[in-house]
Coordinates of C-alpha atoms and ligand atoms in Angstrom, one line a residue:
M1 CA 59.1 -144.9 -14.6
C2 CA 56.5 -147.2 -16.1
S3 CA 56.9 -151.0 -15.9
I4 CA 56.0 -153.3 -18.7
I5 CA 55.5 -157.1 -18.8
G6 CA 54.5 -159.6 -21.3
Y7 CA 53.9 -163.4 -20.8
K8 CA 53.3 -166.2 -23.2
G9 CA 53.3 -169.7 -21.7
K10 CA 51.3 -172.6 -20.4
N11 CA 49.6 -170.9 -17.5
A12 CA 46.8 -168.3 -17.1
A13 CA 48.5 -165.0 -17.9
A14 CA 46.4 -162.5 -16.0
P15 CA 47.3 -163.6 -12.4
I16 CA 51.0 -163.8 -13.3
L17 CA 50.8 -160.3 -14.9
V18 CA 49.1 -158.8 -11.9
D19 CA 51.7 -160.3 -9.6
S20 CA 54.6 -159.1 -11.8
L21 CA 53.1 -155.6 -11.9
K22 CA 52.8 -155.6 -8.1
R23 CA 56.4 -156.4 -7.8
M24 CA 57.5 -153.7 -10.2
E25 CA 55.0 -151.1 -9.0
Y26 CA 57.9 -149.2 -7.5
R27 CA 58.9 -148.1 -11.0
G28 CA 55.8 -146.0 -11.4
Y29 CA 52.3 -146.3 -10.2
D30 CA 49.4 -144.0 -11.2
S31 CA 47.5 -146.4 -13.4
V32 CA 47.5 -150.1 -14.3
G33 CA 46.3 -152.1 -17.2
V34 CA 46.4 -155.6 -18.7
A35 CA 45.6 -157.0 -22.2
T36 CA 45.2 -160.7 -22.7
F37 CA 44.7 -162.8 -25.8
D38 CA 42.0 -165.4 -25.7
S39 CA 40.0 -167.3 -28.4
G40 CA 41.2 -165.0 -31.1
S41 CA 40.5 -161.7 -29.5
I42 CA 42.4 -159.2 -27.3
L43 CA 40.7 -158.1 -24.1
V44 CA 41.8 -154.9 -22.2
R45 CA 41.1 -153.8 -18.6
K46 CA 42.7 -150.7 -17.2
G47 CA 42.2 -147.9 -14.8
T48 CA 43.8 -145.4 -12.5
G49 CA 45.2 -146.3 -9.1
K50 CA 47.6 -148.9 -7.6
V51 CA 47.8 -152.5 -8.8
L52 CA 45.8 -154.1 -6.0
E53 CA 43.1 -151.4 -6.0
V54 CA 42.6 -151.5 -9.8
N55 CA 42.7 -155.3 -9.7
R56 CA 40.0 -155.3 -7.0
N57 CA 37.8 -153.0 -9.1
L58 CA 38.2 -154.7 -12.5
N59 CA 39.1 -158.3 -11.6
I60 CA 42.1 -158.1 -13.9
D61 CA 43.5 -161.4 -12.5
Q62 CA 40.3 -163.2 -13.7
M63 CA 40.9 -162.3 -17.4
A64 CA 41.1 -165.4 -19.6
G65 CA 44.1 -166.3 -21.7
K66 CA 47.6 -167.7 -21.5
I67 CA 49.1 -164.8 -23.4
G68 CA 49.1 -161.2 -22.2
I69 CA 50.8 -157.9 -21.5
G70 CA 50.6 -155.5 -18.6
H71 CA 51.7 -152.0 -17.5
T72 CA 52.0 -149.7 -14.6
R73 CA 52.1 -146.0 -15.6
W74 CA 53.9 -143.0 -14.3
A75 CA 52.3 -140.2 -16.4
T76 CA 54.4 -138.2 -18.8
H77 CA 52.2 -137.3 -21.7
G78 CA 48.5 -136.9 -20.8
G79 CA 46.8 -136.8 -17.4
V80 CA 46.2 -139.6 -15.0
T81 CA 43.0 -141.0 -16.5
D82 CA 41.6 -144.4 -17.4
K83 CA 41.9 -143.7 -21.1
N84 CA 45.5 -142.7 -20.8
A85 CA 46.3 -145.9 -18.9
H86 CA 48.1 -148.6 -21.0
P87 CA 47.6 -150.9 -22.9
H88 CA 46.6 -148.9 -25.9
S89 CA 44.8 -150.5 -28.8
A90 CA 44.7 -149.6 -32.4
C91 CA 41.4 -149.0 -34.3
K92 CA 40.7 -152.6 -35.2
N93 CA 41.5 -153.9 -31.7
D94 CA 43.9 -156.4 -33.3
I95 CA 46.9 -155.1 -31.3
A96 CA 47.5 -153.9 -27.8
V97 CA 50.7 -152.2 -26.7
V98 CA 52.4 -151.1 -23.5
H99 CA 55.3 -148.6 -23.6
N100 CA 57.9 -147.1 -21.3
G101 CA 59.7 -144.0 -22.4
I102 CA 58.9 -140.9 -24.5
I103 CA 58.1 -140.8 -28.2
E104 CA 59.4 -137.4 -29.1
N105 CA 57.9 -137.2 -32.6
Y106 CA 54.5 -138.4 -31.5
Q107 CA 52.7 -135.2 -32.6
E108 CA 53.9 -135.5 -36.2
L109 CA 53.1 -139.2 -36.2
K110 CA 49.7 -138.6 -34.7
E111 CA 48.8 -136.0 -37.4
E112 CA 49.9 -138.4 -40.1
L113 CA 47.9 -141.3 -38.6
I114 CA 44.8 -139.1 -38.1
G115 CA 45.2 -138.0 -41.8
A116 CA 45.3 -141.7 -42.7
G117 CA 41.9 -142.3 -41.0
H118 CA 43.0 -143.5 -37.5
T119 CA 41.1 -142.5 -34.4
F120 CA 42.9 -141.9 -31.1
A121 CA 41.4 -142.7 -27.8
S122 CA 44.0 -141.3 -25.4
E123 CA 46.2 -138.2 -25.0
T124 CA 49.4 -140.3 -24.7
D125 CA 52.4 -140.3 -27.0
S126 CA 52.4 -144.1 -26.7
E127 CA 49.2 -144.7 -28.6
V128 CA 50.9 -143.9 -31.9
I129 CA 52.8 -147.1 -31.5
A130 CA 49.6 -149.2 -31.6
H131 CA 48.4 -147.5 -34.8
L132 CA 51.8 -147.7 -36.5
L133 CA 51.9 -151.4 -35.7
E134 CA 48.4 -151.8 -37.1
I135 CA 49.3 -150.2 -40.4
H136 CA 52.2 -152.7 -41.0
Y137 CA 50.5 -155.7 -39.4
S138 CA 49.3 -156.9 -42.8
S139 CA 52.9 -157.6 -43.8
G140 CA 53.4 -159.8 -40.7
V141 CA 54.4 -159.2 -37.1
K142 CA 58.2 -158.9 -37.8
E143 CA 57.7 -156.3 -40.5
A144 CA 55.3 -154.4 -38.3
M145 CA 57.8 -154.2 -35.4
I146 CA 60.7 -153.2 -37.6
E147 CA 58.8 -150.5 -39.6
T148 CA 57.3 -149.1 -36.4
C149 CA 60.6 -149.0 -34.5
K150 CA 62.2 -147.2 -37.4
R151 CA 59.6 -144.4 -37.3
L152 CA 59.9 -143.7 -33.6
R153 CA 62.2 -141.0 -32.2
G154 CA 62.9 -140.8 -28.5
N155 CA 63.3 -143.6 -26.1
F156 CA 61.2 -146.7 -25.8
A157 CA 60.7 -150.2 -24.4
I158 CA 57.6 -151.7 -26.0
V159 CA 55.7 -154.9 -25.5
A160 CA 52.8 -155.7 -27.8
V161 CA 50.3 -158.5 -28.2
F162 CA 48.9 -159.3 -31.7
Q163 CA 45.7 -160.9 -32.7
D164 CA 47.5 -164.1 -33.7
G165 CA 48.7 -164.5 -30.1
T166 CA 52.3 -163.3 -30.7
I167 CA 54.1 -161.3 -28.1
C168 CA 56.8 -158.8 -29.2
G169 CA 59.2 -156.5 -27.5
A170 CA 61.5 -153.7 -28.7
R171 CA 64.1 -151.7 -26.8
Y172 CA 65.7 -148.3 -27.5
E173 CA 67.3 -146.5 -24.5
E174 CA 64.9 -148.1 -22.0
P175 CA 65.5 -151.4 -20.3
L176 CA 63.9 -154.6 -21.5
V177 CA 64.7 -158.1 -20.4
I178 CA 63.4 -161.6 -21.4
G179 CA 62.7 -164.2 -18.8
V180 CA 63.2 -167.7 -20.0
A181 CA 61.0 -170.1 -17.9
N182 CA 60.5 -173.9 -18.5
D183 CA 56.9 -173.3 -19.6
G184 CA 57.0 -169.9 -21.3
Y185 CA 58.6 -166.5 -21.8
F186 CA 58.4 -163.1 -20.1
V187 CA 59.3 -159.8 -21.6
S188 CA 59.8 -157.3 -18.8
S189 CA 61.3 -153.9 -17.7
D190 CA 63.0 -155.6 -14.9
V191 CA 64.0 -159.0 -13.7
L192 CA 61.8 -158.5 -10.7
G193 CA 58.9 -158.9 -13.1
F194 CA 59.6 -162.6 -13.4
L195 CA 62.1 -163.6 -10.7
E196 CA 59.3 -165.6 -9.0
Y197 CA 59.1 -167.8 -12.1
T198 CA 62.6 -168.0 -13.5
D199 CA 66.1 -166.7 -12.8
K200 CA 67.2 -167.1 -16.4
A201 CA 67.3 -163.8 -18.3
I202 CA 68.3 -162.4 -21.6
F203 CA 69.2 -158.7 -21.5
L204 CA 68.2 -157.0 -24.7
E205 CA 70.4 -154.3 -26.1
N206 CA 69.5 -151.0 -27.7
G207 CA 68.0 -151.6 -31.1
D208 CA 66.8 -155.2 -30.4
I209 CA 63.4 -156.6 -31.2
C210 CA 62.1 -159.9 -29.9
I211 CA 59.2 -162.1 -30.9
V212 CA 57.8 -164.9 -28.8
D213 CA 55.8 -167.0 -31.3
N214 CA 54.4 -170.5 -30.5
S215 CA 56.8 -170.8 -27.6
K216 CA 59.9 -170.0 -29.5
L217 CA 62.0 -166.9 -29.2
E218 CA 63.5 -164.8 -32.0
I219 CA 65.7 -161.7 -31.5
F220 CA 66.8 -159.4 -34.3
D221 CA 67.8 -155.8 -34.9
F222 CA 65.8 -152.9 -36.5
E223 CA 67.1 -154.1 -39.9
G224 CA 65.8 -157.6 -39.3
R225 CA 69.3 -159.2 -38.8
P226 CA 69.3 -162.0 -36.3
I227 CA 71.0 -161.5 -32.9
A228 CA 72.1 -163.9 -30.3
H229 CA 72.4 -163.0 -26.6
P230 CA 73.5 -165.3 -23.9
I231 CA 71.1 -166.5 -21.1
T232 CA 72.3 -165.0 -17.8
Q233 CA 71.6 -166.5 -14.4
V234 CA 70.2 -163.7 -12.2
A235 CA 72.0 -163.5 -8.8
W236 CA 69.1 -162.1 -6.8
E237 CA 66.8 -164.5 -5.0
L238 CA 63.0 -164.4 -4.5
G239 CA 63.5 -164.0 -0.7
D240 CA 65.3 -160.7 -1.4
I241 CA 62.1 -159.2 -2.9
D242 CA 59.7 -160.1 -0.1
K243 CA 58.9 -157.8 2.7
G244 CA 59.1 -160.6 5.3
K245 CA 58.1 -159.4 8.7
Y246 CA 58.2 -155.7 7.9
A247 CA 55.3 -153.5 7.2
H248 CA 57.1 -151.8 4.3
Y249 CA 60.0 -152.4 2.0
T250 CA 61.5 -149.1 3.1
L251 CA 61.6 -150.3 6.7
K252 CA 63.0 -153.6 5.7
E253 CA 65.7 -151.9 3.7
I254 CA 66.6 -149.5 6.5
N255 CA 66.9 -152.5 8.8
E256 CA 69.2 -154.4 6.4
Q257 CA 71.9 -151.8 6.5
R258 CA 74.3 -153.7 8.8
L259 CA 74.6 -156.3 6.1
T260 CA 74.9 -153.6 3.4
V261 CA 78.0 -152.3 4.9
V262 CA 79.5 -155.8 5.0
H263 CA 78.4 -156.9 1.6
A264 CA 79.8 -153.7 -0.1
G265 CA 83.2 -154.9 1.1
R266 CA 83.0 -158.1 -1.0
Q267 CA 84.5 -157.0 -4.3
D268 CA 86.1 -158.9 -7.1
Q269 CA 89.7 -157.8 -6.5
A270 CA 90.6 -157.8 -10.2
M271 CA 87.7 -155.4 -10.9
M272 CA 88.6 -153.3 -7.9
N273 CA 92.2 -153.0 -9.2
K274 CA 91.1 -152.1 -12.7
F275 CA 88.7 -149.4 -11.3
C276 CA 91.3 -147.9 -9.1
D277 CA 94.0 -148.0 -11.7
I278 CA 91.8 -146.1 -14.2
L279 CA 91.0 -143.6 -11.5
A280 CA 94.6 -143.2 -10.4
S281 CA 95.8 -142.5 -13.9
A282 CA 93.1 -139.9 -14.8
K283 CA 94.1 -136.4 -15.5
D284 CA 90.6 -135.1 -14.6
I285 CA 88.0 -136.9 -12.5
Y286 CA 84.3 -136.1 -12.7
I287 CA 81.7 -137.8 -10.5
T288 CA 78.0 -137.8 -11.4
G289 CA 74.7 -139.1 -10.1
S290 CA 71.1 -138.1 -9.5
G291 CA 69.0 -137.8 -6.3
T292 CA 70.5 -139.8 -3.5
S293 CA 73.3 -141.1 -5.6
Y294 CA 74.4 -137.5 -6.2
H295 CA 74.9 -137.1 -2.5
S296 CA 77.3 -140.0 -2.6
T297 CA 79.3 -138.2 -5.3
L298 CA 79.8 -135.4 -2.8
I299 CA 81.1 -137.8 -0.2
F300 CA 83.4 -139.5 -2.8
K301 CA 84.8 -136.1 -3.8
H302 CA 85.5 -135.3 -0.1
M303 CA 87.2 -138.6 0.5
L304 CA 89.5 -138.3 -2.5
A305 CA 90.5 -134.8 -1.5
R306 CA 91.0 -135.6 2.2
F307 CA 92.8 -138.8 2.0
G308 CA 94.5 -138.8 -1.5
K309 CA 94.8 -135.0 -2.2
I310 CA 93.0 -136.0 -5.4
R311 CA 90.9 -133.3 -7.1
A312 CA 87.5 -134.4 -8.5
E313 CA 84.5 -132.4 -9.7
T314 CA 81.0 -133.5 -9.0
V315 CA 78.2 -132.9 -11.4
V316 CA 74.5 -133.5 -10.8
S317 CA 73.7 -135.7 -13.8
S318 CA 70.8 -133.5 -15.1
E319 CA 73.3 -130.6 -15.4
S320 CA 76.0 -132.6 -17.2
Q321 CA 75.3 -131.2 -20.7
Y322 CA 76.3 -127.8 -19.3
A323 CA 79.2 -129.0 -17.1
L324 CA 80.9 -131.9 -18.9
T325 CA 82.1 -129.9 -21.8
S326 CA 85.9 -130.1 -21.6
M327 CA 86.6 -133.8 -21.1
D328 CA 89.0 -135.8 -23.2
R329 CA 90.6 -139.2 -23.4
N330 CA 92.6 -138.6 -20.2
S331 CA 89.4 -137.8 -18.2
V332 CA 87.3 -140.2 -16.3
L333 CA 83.7 -140.0 -15.4
V334 CA 82.6 -142.0 -12.3
A335 CA 78.8 -142.5 -12.5
I336 CA 77.0 -143.6 -9.4
S337 CA 73.5 -145.1 -9.7
Q338 CA 71.5 -147.6 -7.8
S339 CA 69.5 -148.7 -10.8
G340 CA 72.1 -148.1 -13.5
E341 CA 69.1 -147.0 -15.6
T342 CA 68.6 -143.3 -14.7
A343 CA 68.3 -141.4 -18.0
D344 CA 70.2 -138.3 -16.8
V345 CA 73.1 -140.5 -15.6
L346 CA 73.2 -142.4 -18.9
D347 CA 73.2 -139.1 -20.8
S348 CA 76.2 -138.0 -18.8
V349 CA 78.0 -141.2 -19.7
R350 CA 77.3 -140.7 -23.4
L351 CA 78.6 -137.2 -23.3
A352 CA 81.8 -138.3 -21.6
R353 CA 82.2 -141.2 -23.9
N354 CA 81.7 -139.0 -27.0
Q355 CA 84.7 -136.9 -25.7
G356 CA 86.8 -140.0 -25.5
S357 CA 86.7 -140.4 -21.7
K358 CA 86.8 -143.5 -19.7
I359 CA 83.7 -144.5 -17.7
L360 CA 83.7 -146.0 -14.2
S361 CA 80.5 -146.9 -12.4
I362 CA 79.1 -147.9 -9.0
V363 CA 75.8 -149.6 -9.4
N364 CA 73.5 -151.9 -7.4
V365 CA 71.9 -153.5 -10.5
T366 CA 74.9 -155.2 -12.2
T367 CA 72.9 -156.1 -15.2
S368 CA 71.9 -152.5 -15.9
S369 CA 72.7 -150.4 -18.9
L370 CA 75.3 -148.4 -16.9
A371 CA 77.1 -151.5 -15.7
R372 CA 77.3 -152.8 -19.2
I373 CA 78.7 -149.7 -20.9
S374 CA 81.4 -149.0 -18.2
D375 CA 85.1 -149.7 -18.5
A376 CA 85.0 -150.9 -15.0
C377 CA 82.0 -151.3 -12.7
L378 CA 81.8 -152.1 -9.0
S379 CA 78.6 -153.3 -7.3
T380 CA 77.2 -152.1 -4.0
N381 CA 76.0 -155.7 -3.6
C382 CA 73.0 -154.7 -1.4
G383 CA 70.4 -156.8 -3.1
P384 CA 67.2 -155.4 -4.7
E385 CA 66.0 -152.1 -3.3
I386 CA 62.3 -151.8 -3.8
G387 CA 61.3 -148.8 -1.7
V388 CA 61.2 -145.8 -4.0
A389 CA 63.4 -143.7 -1.7
A390 CA 66.9 -144.9 -1.6
T391 CA 68.1 -146.1 1.8
K392 CA 70.4 -149.2 1.9
S393 CA 71.8 -148.4 -1.6
F394 CA 73.1 -145.1 -0.2
T395 CA 74.9 -146.7 2.7
G396 CA 76.1 -149.4 0.3
Q397 CA 77.5 -146.7 -2.0
L398 CA 79.3 -145.0 1.0
A399 CA 80.8 -148.3 2.1
L400 CA 82.1 -149.0 -1.4
I401 CA 83.5 -145.4 -1.6
Y402 CA 85.4 -146.1 1.6
N403 CA 86.8 -149.3 0.0
I404 CA 87.9 -147.5 -3.1
T405 CA 89.5 -144.7 -1.0
D406 CA 91.2 -147.2 1.2
R407 CA 92.6 -149.0 -1.9
L408 CA 93.6 -145.8 -3.6
C409 CA 95.1 -144.1 -0.6
E410 CA 97.2 -146.9 0.9
K411 CA 94.9 -148.3 3.5
C412 CA 94.1 -144.9 5.1
L413 CA 90.8 -146.3 6.5
E414 CA 92.0 -149.7 7.7
T415 CA 90.7 -149.3 11.3
E416 CA 87.2 -150.1 12.4
R417 CA 85.5 -151.6 9.3
A418 CA 84.0 -154.4 11.4
D419 CA 83.0 -151.9 14.0
L420 CA 81.1 -149.9 11.5
A421 CA 78.7 -152.8 10.9
V422 CA 78.2 -153.0 14.7
A423 CA 77.6 -149.3 14.9
V424 CA 75.1 -149.5 12.2
E425 CA 73.3 -152.3 14.0
N426 CA 73.2 -150.1 17.1
V427 CA 71.7 -147.2 15.3
V428 CA 69.1 -149.4 13.6
A429 CA 68.2 -150.9 17.0
N430 CA 67.8 -147.4 18.5
Q431 CA 64.7 -146.4 16.6
G432 CA 62.8 -145.5 19.8
S433 CA 64.6 -142.2 20.3
V434 CA 63.9 -141.2 16.7
I435 CA 60.2 -142.2 17.0
K436 CA 59.9 -139.8 20.0
V437 CA 61.4 -137.0 18.0
A438 CA 59.1 -137.8 15.1
E439 CA 56.1 -137.4 17.4
Q440 CA 57.3 -133.9 18.2
M441 CA 57.9 -133.0 14.6
K442 CA 54.8 -134.5 13.0
D443 CA 53.1 -131.1 12.3
A444 CA 56.3 -129.3 11.3
S445 CA 55.9 -127.5 8.0
D446 CA 59.6 -126.6 7.6
I447 CA 62.6 -128.6 8.7
Y448 CA 66.2 -127.5 8.2
L449 CA 69.2 -129.8 8.4
L450 CA 72.6 -128.4 9.0
G451 CA 76.1 -130.0 8.8
R452 CA 79.6 -129.1 7.8
S453 CA 82.2 -131.0 5.8
L454 CA 81.2 -134.7 5.3
H455 CA 78.0 -134.0 7.2
Y456 CA 76.7 -131.5 4.7
P457 CA 75.9 -134.2 2.1
I458 CA 74.0 -136.0 4.8
A459 CA 72.0 -132.8 5.5
L460 CA 71.1 -132.8 1.8
E461 CA 70.3 -136.5 1.9
G462 CA 68.2 -136.2 5.1
A463 CA 66.2 -133.3 3.5
L464 CA 65.6 -135.4 0.4
K465 CA 64.3 -138.3 2.5
L466 CA 61.9 -135.9 4.3
K467 CA 60.6 -134.5 1.1
E468 CA 60.2 -137.8 -0.6
L469 CA 58.7 -139.8 2.2
A470 CA 57.0 -137.2 4.5
Y471 CA 56.1 -134.5 1.9
V472 CA 57.5 -131.9 4.2
H473 CA 59.5 -128.8 3.1
A474 CA 63.1 -129.7 4.2
E475 CA 66.4 -128.0 3.3
G476 CA 69.9 -129.2 3.8
I477 CA 72.2 -126.3 4.5
A478 CA 76.0 -126.1 4.9
A479 CA 76.1 -125.0 8.5
G480 CA 78.5 -122.1 7.8
E481 CA 76.0 -120.6 5.4
L482 CA 73.5 -120.1 8.2
K483 CA 74.5 -116.5 8.7
H484 CA 74.2 -115.8 4.9
G485 CA 70.5 -116.1 4.8
P486 CA 68.8 -119.1 6.5
L487 CA 69.1 -117.5 9.9
A488 CA 66.3 -115.1 8.8
L489 CA 64.0 -118.2 8.7
M490 CA 64.6 -119.3 12.3
E491 CA 61.6 -118.7 14.6
K492 CA 59.3 -120.6 16.9
N493 CA 57.9 -123.8 15.4
T494 CA 60.9 -124.2 13.1
F495 CA 62.7 -127.4 13.5
V496 CA 66.5 -127.6 12.9
I497 CA 68.4 -130.8 12.8
M498 CA 72.1 -130.4 13.5
I499 CA 74.2 -133.3 12.1
N500 CA 77.1 -132.9 14.5
P501 CA 79.3 -135.8 15.6
H502 CA 82.1 -135.1 17.9
D503 CA 84.8 -134.4 15.3
A504 CA 86.6 -131.3 14.1
T505 CA 83.3 -129.7 13.0
F506 CA 81.6 -130.1 16.4
N507 CA 82.3 -126.8 18.1
D508 CA 81.5 -124.6 15.1
T509 CA 78.2 -126.4 14.6
I510 CA 77.3 -126.1 18.3
S511 CA 77.8 -122.3 17.9
N512 CA 75.3 -122.4 15.0
A513 CA 72.9 -124.3 17.2
H514 CA 73.1 -121.5 19.8
E515 CA 72.4 -118.9 17.1
I516 CA 69.3 -120.9 16.0
K517 CA 68.0 -121.5 19.5
A518 CA 68.3 -117.8 20.4
R519 CA 65.7 -117.2 17.6
G520 CA 63.2 -119.6 19.2
A521 CA 63.6 -122.6 16.8
T522 CA 63.7 -126.2 18.2
V523 CA 67.1 -127.8 17.9
V524 CA 67.6 -131.6 17.4
G525 CA 71.1 -132.9 17.6
I526 CA 72.3 -136.1 15.9
S527 CA 75.6 -136.7 17.6
D528 CA 77.6 -139.1 19.7
R529 CA 77.8 -136.3 22.3
N530 CA 74.9 -134.6 24.0
D531 CA 74.8 -130.8 24.6
D532 CA 72.6 -128.5 26.5
V533 CA 71.7 -126.6 23.3
Y534 CA 69.8 -129.5 21.9
D535 CA 66.1 -129.7 22.7
Y536 CA 66.2 -133.3 21.5
W537 CA 69.2 -135.6 21.2
I538 CA 69.4 -138.5 18.8
E539 CA 72.4 -140.5 19.9
I540 CA 74.7 -142.2 17.4
P541 CA 77.7 -144.3 18.4
H542 CA 81.2 -142.8 18.7
L543 CA 83.5 -143.8 15.8
K544 CA 87.3 -143.7 15.9
E545 CA 87.3 -143.2 12.1
E546 CA 85.5 -139.9 11.6
A547 CA 85.1 -140.6 7.9
Y548 CA 82.5 -143.3 8.7
Y549 CA 80.1 -140.9 10.5
P550 CA 77.9 -140.3 7.4
V551 CA 76.7 -143.9 7.5
V552 CA 75.5 -143.7 11.1
E553 CA 74.1 -140.2 10.7
V554 CA 71.9 -140.9 7.8
I555 CA 70.1 -143.9 9.3
P556 CA 68.2 -141.8 12.0
L557 CA 67.2 -139.4 9.2
Q558 CA 65.8 -142.3 7.1
I559 CA 63.9 -143.6 10.2
L560 CA 62.6 -140.1 10.9
A561 CA 61.3 -139.6 7.4
Y562 CA 59.7 -143.1 7.5
Q563 CA 58.0 -142.3 10.8
L564 CA 56.7 -138.9 9.6
A565 CA 55.3 -140.6 6.5
L566 CA 53.4 -143.0 8.7
A567 CA 52.1 -140.1 10.8
K568 CA 50.8 -138.5 7.6
N569 CA 49.2 -141.7 6.4
A570 CA 51.5 -141.6 3.4
D571 CA 52.8 -144.8 1.9
P572 CA 56.5 -144.8 2.5
D573 CA 57.2 -147.4 -0.2
Y574 CA 55.4 -145.5 -3.0
P575 CA 55.6 -141.7 -2.5
R576 CA 53.2 -139.7 -4.6
N577 CA 54.5 -138.5 -8.0
L578 CA 57.8 -140.3 -7.7
A579 CA 59.4 -143.3 -9.4
K580 CA 62.4 -145.3 -8.4
S581 CA 64.0 -145.6 -11.7
V582 CA 63.6 -142.4 -13.7
T583 CA 64.3 -143.5 -17.3
V584 CA 63.0 -140.3 -19.0
R585 CA 64.7 -136.9 -19.1
Ligands
G6P601 C1 64.9 -141.4 -8.5 C2 64.6 -142.0 -7.1 C3 65.6 -141.5 -6.1 C4 67.0 -141.9 -6.7 C5 67.3 -141.3 -8.0 C6 68.6 -141.8 -8.7 O1 64.6 -140.0 -8.4 O2 63.3 -141.6 -6.7 O3 65.4 -142.2 -4.9 O4 68.0 -141.4 -5.8 O5 66.2 -141.6 -8.9 O6 68.4 -143.1 -8.9 P1 69.7 -144.1 -9.2 O7 69.1 -145.4 -9.5 O8 70.3 -143.5 -10.4 O9 70.6 -144.1 -8.1

């Protein structure tokens, strides 16, 4: 989604804002803009493109002033144009505002504001905020923020700069966090916006407004009642958000997965016990997530059924309003989310909560909304994931799911945990064979991925990676479904990847490979055992514990998608049209 940042302090604001926007660009990135306050006036520069490109064209980082706000946009209302880029100003240019979210009643507000003589410069829903603030500004900044927030329907995180040099923020169903530095304050969508300058954060709650005025901070609710929130020390370090020697964050994060598997094992035992006790006592278990995290829900369901004979239902979060209709106080919803901010996931949680159910969560961002509203929350502990397409957070989720299964099902997976980390290291080191396959596949227009049982969610996840990173049509298919339709698509120039370790599914999937090859398609096997039917073989290590195979199967698929993205000159860290944290419905 969009990222927003505000700074008020002793240093030049513009270079800090540009740097912060660069670090948060993964949240959304079709346009960029900054407003600074200097010598009594507000200056705005904005345009379409990525942060560095727009900065190069407009010299944003040269703008004067020690107070400012910034934004990277991921378009929702209105096309990708310079005018629609944030910040938006009101008629008198005495206010500039940046917004993340959707204002549902913007049409109605816009008509009202036009009727009152306001002129609009953009097609966005966000611009109404600037005009509403302007109407109430004569009563003071605090009044302006309160009255404006009360008029807005939908979800929003707002940062505004006023002509008196005040910076304000407000949050409703979109994240907003204050960074407290020695020489100033930040108001940001994400701690990554200010981690370089301070690790002290105040997480705003829904319905909070903050004002940074003459270097002091005030927080209150939409009724103006004061609120006190603690200052939290952020656990992530700056080193975690640097690319280091890697060309892209995505590659760095793929390479970090040996550690991911280890770190996911480091859990607070009291929290693990609480999580598992709630799960064990549930009458009904539902597991939900979006995108990659949804694929983890499928693995979790499988693990519970296989090792604990525990029945659970998975629900893709965007469908939850149609599926989570019969929960009650004896039900549990397990929500899996890297960011803990995905709107669809938070909607599922609200639905479940309203029916009296307990909420368990698995997150990577432990300060996220999801973590804070859960009855028990476990962390994947894999550090910040910047690449838009999830990689290490997925294997972190799987490793944590293994831990939970092991704890719930009496150490059923005790063997080989240390070996899994070594196996992951081997797969990561074996990128050469994947690169060779990528060369063969670089012009493929259709790629199918087949797997059975636990390998089917990996077929889905591999297809998602190929779509996200390499913009290629890819489909994950349950291997047994081949004969029910997909076989009709198999012909020369079609590539099919069989996810096929040497376990109980091996022989059936080999039979499918023969059926495919007989139709002229090219067959790639991801397996610990080679077979004549494969045109290309990507070797993975043999694992005694078959349940761990998904972790070592998905890594070659991540590498393949990364390589195909490079071959197409696509930026693997920032795939077109996508955002890492989708905080709108
Ligand atoms: C977006 C990202 C995906 C991610 C999904 C769920 O669509 O582009 O990579 O899997 O959100 O994100 P979450 O943070 O909830 O795991």
